[in-house]
Amino acid sequence: MQQKSTAILAALGAALLYAVSIPLSPFLLRQTGPVMLAALLYLGAGVGMTLLSLICPVPLKDRLTRRQLPFTLGMILLDIAAPILLMLGLARAPAAHVSLLNNFEIVATSLFALLLFRERISRRVWCAIFLITAASMLLSFEGAQSLRFSPGSLLVLGACLCWGLENNCTRALSQKSAVQIVQVKGLFSGLGSLLVARLAGESLPDWRSLFAAMLLGFVCYGLSIFLYVRAQSVLGAARTSAFYSVNPFLAAALSLLLLRQPLADAYPYALALMLLGLYLTVRETLSELPEHKVG
């Protein structure tokens, strides 16, 4: 019971740390291109965890091995592909539409967990996933333009599928060192995104913005992913994704506090749906947690 409670807090902590990056990133985007910023955030996570591993070395038994190589490569490549697809989608679809479609990630994560990784997902958790997804869609709904189909829609859905599969690849590694997983994910995904940014014509910012981006990446990406991986090792991909999906609500609340950005009119109704879904997930998790098998 204590292990499950700790894992739930870790998943919610991961959501909170990532949510902090949402109101802070716009300040960095004034000096840095979007793809370059994504690269620096990931590199900050990787470099920070590398320094941490020098202070507290990872035990040999907890290190990634050749047996995990397919999942490790999948995690890295999918983490590079997803932001690229999302950016291409943003160039071809309205931002409101992209925001709405982005909520498909939790569904994609759960479907991959069920179909490819044979993770058992109860009806109660499926109901919670439906409620949380509906709440997120309600929160990001910006009028009839959000519902229009465009060619960019397929690219955004492709990004969600990549992130859903990537979440499950990370789940398959979660019994290993979370520090090393974040280190590998951050460094290699960051370098891949950096190459894409340079090919897209984006340049490195000045050293102050570079340091700020990497520091934000370590705190809001590195530590967030670390907690996410720790939660996955106990809860599985679907439940962790459900808890993590509260981050848009936390980000909206932080944007109100830090930037004085008003909450959406639908926020109270979306929050009620999200809390109901969260309650069902907590109740299911703290009851008998079915064993899940990773393929």
Coordinates of C-alpha atoms in Angstrom, one line a residue:
M1 CA 0.0 0.0 0.0
Q2 CA 2.8 2.4 0.9
Q3 CA 4.6 1.6 -2.3
K4 CA 1.5 2.4 -4.4
S5 CA 0.9 5.6 -2.5
T6 CA 4.5 6.7 -3.1
A7 CA 4.1 5.9 -6.8
I8 CA 0.9 7.9 -7.1
L9 CA 2.7 10.9 -5.4
A10 CA 5.6 10.4 -7.8
A11 CA 3.3 10.5 -10.9
L12 CA 1.6 13.6 -9.6
G13 CA 4.9 15.2 -8.7
A14 CA 6.1 14.5 -12.3
A15 CA 2.9 16.3 -13.6
L16 CA 3.5 19.3 -11.3
L17 CA 7.2 19.7 -12.3
Y18 CA 6.3 19.5 -16.0
A19 CA 3.4 22.0 -15.5
V20 CA 5.9 24.5 -14.1
S21 CA 7.7 24.6 -17.5
I22 CA 4.5 25.8 -19.3
P23 CA 4.3 29.3 -17.9
L24 CA 8.1 29.7 -17.8
S25 CA 8.8 28.5 -21.4
P26 CA 7.3 31.6 -23.1
F27 CA 10.0 33.8 -21.6
L28 CA 12.7 31.6 -23.2
L29 CA 10.9 31.5 -26.5
R30 CA 11.6 35.2 -26.9
Q31 CA 15.2 34.3 -27.4
T32 CA 15.1 30.7 -28.6
G33 CA 13.3 28.9 -31.5
P34 CA 10.8 26.2 -30.4
V35 CA 12.7 23.2 -31.7
M36 CA 16.0 24.6 -30.2
L37 CA 14.3 25.1 -26.9
A38 CA 13.0 21.6 -26.9
A39 CA 16.5 20.4 -27.6
L40 CA 18.0 22.4 -24.8
L41 CA 15.4 21.3 -22.3
Y42 CA 16.1 17.6 -23.1
L43 CA 19.9 18.3 -23.0
G44 CA 19.5 20.0 -19.6
A45 CA 17.7 16.9 -18.3
G46 CA 20.5 14.7 -19.7
V47 CA 23.4 16.8 -18.5
G48 CA 21.9 17.2 -15.1
M49 CA 21.4 13.5 -14.6
T50 CA 24.9 12.8 -15.9
L51 CA 26.3 15.1 -13.2
L52 CA 24.1 13.4 -10.6
S53 CA 25.3 10.0 -11.7
L54 CA 28.9 11.1 -11.1
I55 CA 28.0 12.0 -7.5
C56 CA 25.9 8.9 -7.0
P57 CA 27.1 6.2 -9.4
V58 CA 24.4 3.8 -10.8
P59 CA 24.9 0.3 -9.4
L60 CA 26.0 -2.2 -12.1
K61 CA 22.8 -4.4 -11.6
D62 CA 20.6 -1.4 -12.3
R63 CA 22.2 -0.3 -15.5
L64 CA 20.7 -0.7 -18.9
T65 CA 21.9 -3.7 -20.8
R66 CA 21.9 -5.0 -24.4
R67 CA 18.6 -6.8 -23.7
Q68 CA 16.9 -3.4 -23.2
L69 CA 18.5 -1.9 -26.4
P70 CA 15.4 -2.2 -28.6
F71 CA 13.3 -0.3 -26.0
T72 CA 16.1 2.2 -25.5
L73 CA 16.4 3.0 -29.2
G74 CA 12.7 3.1 -29.5
M75 CA 12.4 5.6 -26.6
I76 CA 15.1 7.9 -28.2
L77 CA 13.8 7.8 -31.8
L78 CA 10.2 8.3 -30.8
D79 CA 11.1 11.2 -28.5
I80 CA 12.8 12.8 -31.5
A81 CA 10.0 12.0 -34.0
A82 CA 7.1 13.2 -31.8
P83 CA 8.1 16.9 -31.5
I84 CA 8.9 17.0 -35.2
L85 CA 5.5 15.7 -36.1
L86 CA 3.8 18.1 -33.7
M87 CA 5.7 21.1 -35.2
L88 CA 4.7 20.0 -38.7
G89 CA 1.1 19.7 -37.5
L90 CA 1.2 23.1 -35.9
A91 CA 2.3 24.6 -39.3
R92 CA -0.7 23.0 -41.0
A93 CA -3.5 23.1 -38.4
P94 CA -4.9 25.8 -36.1
A95 CA -3.3 25.9 -32.6
A96 CA -6.7 25.3 -31.0
H97 CA -7.2 22.1 -33.1
V98 CA -3.7 20.9 -32.2
S99 CA -4.3 21.5 -28.5
L100 CA -7.5 19.4 -28.6
L101 CA -5.9 16.5 -30.5
N102 CA -2.9 16.5 -28.2
N103 CA -5.1 14.9 -25.5
F104 CA -5.1 11.7 -27.5
E105 CA -1.8 10.8 -25.9
I106 CA -3.3 9.2 -22.8
V107 CA -5.5 7.0 -24.9
A108 CA -2.6 6.0 -27.2
T109 CA -0.5 5.2 -24.2
S110 CA -3.3 3.0 -22.7
L111 CA -4.0 1.2 -26.1
F112 CA -0.4 0.4 -26.6
A113 CA -0.1 -0.8 -23.0
L114 CA -3.0 -3.2 -23.6
L115 CA -2.4 -4.4 -27.1
L116 CA 1.4 -4.6 -27.4
F117 CA 2.6 -4.8 -23.8
R118 CA -0.3 -6.9 -22.4
E119 CA -0.8 -4.6 -19.4
R120 CA -4.1 -5.4 -17.7
I121 CA -6.4 -2.3 -17.5
S122 CA -9.6 -2.6 -15.5
R123 CA -13.0 -1.1 -16.5
R124 CA -12.7 1.4 -13.7
V125 CA -9.3 2.6 -15.1
W126 CA -10.7 2.8 -18.6
C127 CA -13.6 4.9 -17.2
A128 CA -11.1 7.2 -15.5
I129 CA -9.1 7.5 -18.7
F130 CA -12.2 8.5 -20.6
L131 CA -13.1 11.1 -17.9
I132 CA -9.6 12.6 -17.8
T133 CA -9.4 12.7 -21.6
A134 CA -12.8 14.4 -21.8
A135 CA -11.8 16.9 -19.1
S136 CA -8.6 17.7 -21.0
M137 CA -10.5 18.1 -24.3
L138 CA -13.0 20.4 -22.6
L139 CA -10.2 22.5 -21.1
S140 CA -8.5 22.9 -24.5
F141 CA -11.7 23.4 -26.5
E142 CA -11.6 26.8 -28.2
G143 CA -14.8 26.9 -30.2
A144 CA -16.0 25.3 -33.4
Q145 CA -12.6 25.8 -35.1
S146 CA -11.1 23.2 -32.8
L147 CA -13.3 20.5 -34.4
R148 CA -12.3 21.2 -38.0
F149 CA -10.3 18.5 -39.7
S150 CA -7.1 19.5 -41.6
P151 CA -4.1 17.7 -43.1
G152 CA -2.1 18.6 -40.0
S153 CA -4.5 16.6 -37.9
L154 CA -2.9 13.3 -39.0
L155 CA 0.6 14.7 -38.1
V156 CA -0.6 15.7 -34.6
L157 CA -2.2 12.3 -34.1
G158 CA 1.0 10.7 -35.3
A159 CA 2.9 12.7 -32.6
C160 CA 0.5 11.4 -29.9
L161 CA 1.0 7.8 -31.2
C162 CA 4.7 8.3 -30.9
W163 CA 4.5 9.6 -27.4
G164 CA 2.1 6.9 -26.4
L165 CA 4.4 4.2 -27.7
E166 CA 7.4 6.0 -26.2
N167 CA 5.7 6.0 -22.8
N168 CA 5.4 2.2 -23.0
C169 CA 9.1 1.8 -24.2
T170 CA 10.1 3.8 -21.1
R171 CA 7.8 1.5 -19.0
A172 CA 9.7 -1.5 -20.3
L173 CA 12.9 0.0 -18.9
S174 CA 11.5 1.3 -15.6
Q175 CA 12.9 -1.5 -13.5
K176 CA 16.3 -0.2 -14.3
S177 CA 17.9 3.0 -13.0
A178 CA 15.6 6.0 -13.5
V179 CA 18.7 8.2 -13.4
Q180 CA 20.3 6.4 -16.4
I181 CA 17.0 6.3 -18.3
V182 CA 16.7 10.1 -18.0
Q183 CA 20.3 10.5 -18.8
V184 CA 20.1 8.5 -22.1
K185 CA 16.7 10.0 -23.0
G186 CA 17.8 13.5 -22.4
L187 CA 21.2 13.4 -24.1
F188 CA 20.3 11.4 -27.2
S189 CA 16.9 12.9 -27.7
G190 CA 18.3 16.4 -27.1
L191 CA 21.1 15.9 -29.6
G192 CA 18.7 14.6 -32.2
S193 CA 16.4 17.6 -31.6
L194 CA 19.4 19.9 -31.7
L195 CA 20.3 18.6 -35.2
V196 CA 16.8 19.1 -36.4
A197 CA 16.8 22.6 -35.0
R198 CA 20.0 23.5 -36.8
L199 CA 18.7 22.0 -40.1
A200 CA 15.5 24.1 -39.6
G201 CA 17.7 27.2 -39.3
E202 CA 17.4 27.9 -35.6
S203 CA 20.5 29.1 -33.8
L204 CA 21.7 28.8 -30.3
P205 CA 20.7 31.6 -27.9
D206 CA 23.1 33.7 -25.8
W207 CA 24.7 31.9 -22.9
R208 CA 22.2 33.3 -20.3
S209 CA 19.2 31.9 -22.2
L210 CA 21.1 28.7 -22.9
F211 CA 21.9 28.2 -19.2
A212 CA 18.3 29.1 -18.1
A213 CA 16.8 26.6 -20.7
M214 CA 19.1 23.8 -19.5
L215 CA 18.4 24.5 -15.9
L216 CA 14.7 24.5 -16.6
G217 CA 15.2 21.3 -18.5
F218 CA 16.9 19.6 -15.6
V219 CA 14.2 20.6 -13.0
C220 CA 11.0 20.4 -15.1
Y221 CA 12.0 17.6 -17.6
G222 CA 14.8 15.7 -15.9
L223 CA 13.3 15.4 -12.4
S224 CA 9.8 15.0 -13.9
I225 CA 10.8 12.1 -16.1
F226 CA 12.7 10.6 -13.2
L227 CA 9.6 10.6 -11.0
Y228 CA 7.5 9.4 -14.0
V229 CA 9.8 6.4 -14.5
R230 CA 9.7 5.5 -10.8
A231 CA 5.9 5.7 -10.9
Q232 CA 5.7 3.5 -14.0
S233 CA 7.7 0.7 -12.3
V234 CA 4.9 0.3 -9.8
L235 CA 1.7 1.5 -11.5
G236 CA 2.3 0.5 -15.2
A237 CA 2.0 2.8 -18.2
A238 CA -1.8 3.4 -18.3
R239 CA -2.2 4.4 -14.6
T240 CA 0.9 6.6 -14.6
S241 CA -0.3 8.3 -17.8
A242 CA -3.7 8.9 -16.1
F243 CA -2.2 10.6 -13.1
Y244 CA 0.3 12.5 -15.2
S245 CA -2.5 13.9 -17.3
V246 CA -3.5 16.3 -14.6
N247 CA -0.6 18.6 -15.8
P248 CA -2.7 20.8 -18.0
F249 CA -4.9 21.7 -15.0
L250 CA -1.8 22.5 -12.9
A251 CA -0.2 24.5 -15.7
A252 CA -3.4 26.6 -16.1
A253 CA -3.5 27.3 -12.4
L254 CA 0.3 28.2 -12.4
S255 CA -0.3 30.5 -15.4
L256 CA -3.0 32.3 -13.5
L257 CA -0.7 32.7 -10.5
L258 CA 2.5 33.6 -12.3
L259 CA 1.3 35.3 -15.5
R260 CA -2.2 36.4 -14.5
Q261 CA -3.6 34.5 -17.4
P262 CA -7.3 34.0 -16.8
L263 CA -8.7 30.4 -16.6
A264 CA -10.9 29.1 -19.4
D265 CA -14.6 29.4 -18.7
A266 CA -14.9 25.6 -18.8
Y267 CA -12.1 25.1 -16.2
P268 CA -14.4 24.3 -13.2
Y269 CA -16.4 21.7 -15.2
A270 CA -13.2 20.2 -16.7
L271 CA -11.6 20.1 -13.2
A272 CA -14.7 18.3 -11.8
L273 CA -14.4 15.6 -14.5
M274 CA -10.6 15.3 -14.0
L275 CA -11.0 14.9 -10.2
L276 CA -13.6 12.2 -10.7
G277 CA -11.3 10.4 -13.1
L278 CA -8.4 10.8 -10.6
Y279 CA -10.6 9.5 -7.8
L280 CA -11.4 6.3 -9.8
T281 CA -7.7 5.8 -10.6
V282 CA -6.6 6.2 -7.0
R283 CA -9.4 3.9 -5.7
E284 CA -8.4 1.2 -8.3
T285 CA -4.7 1.6 -7.6
L286 CA -5.0 1.4 -3.8
S287 CA -7.2 -1.7 -4.1
E288 CA -5.8 -4.8 -5.6
L289 CA -3.3 -3.8 -8.3
P290 CA -3.4 -6.5 -11.0
E291 CA 0.0 -7.7 -12.2
H292 CA 1.0 -6.3 -15.5
K293 CA 3.4 -8.0 -17.9
V294 CA 5.8 -6.2 -20.2
G295 CA 6.6 -7.8 -23.4

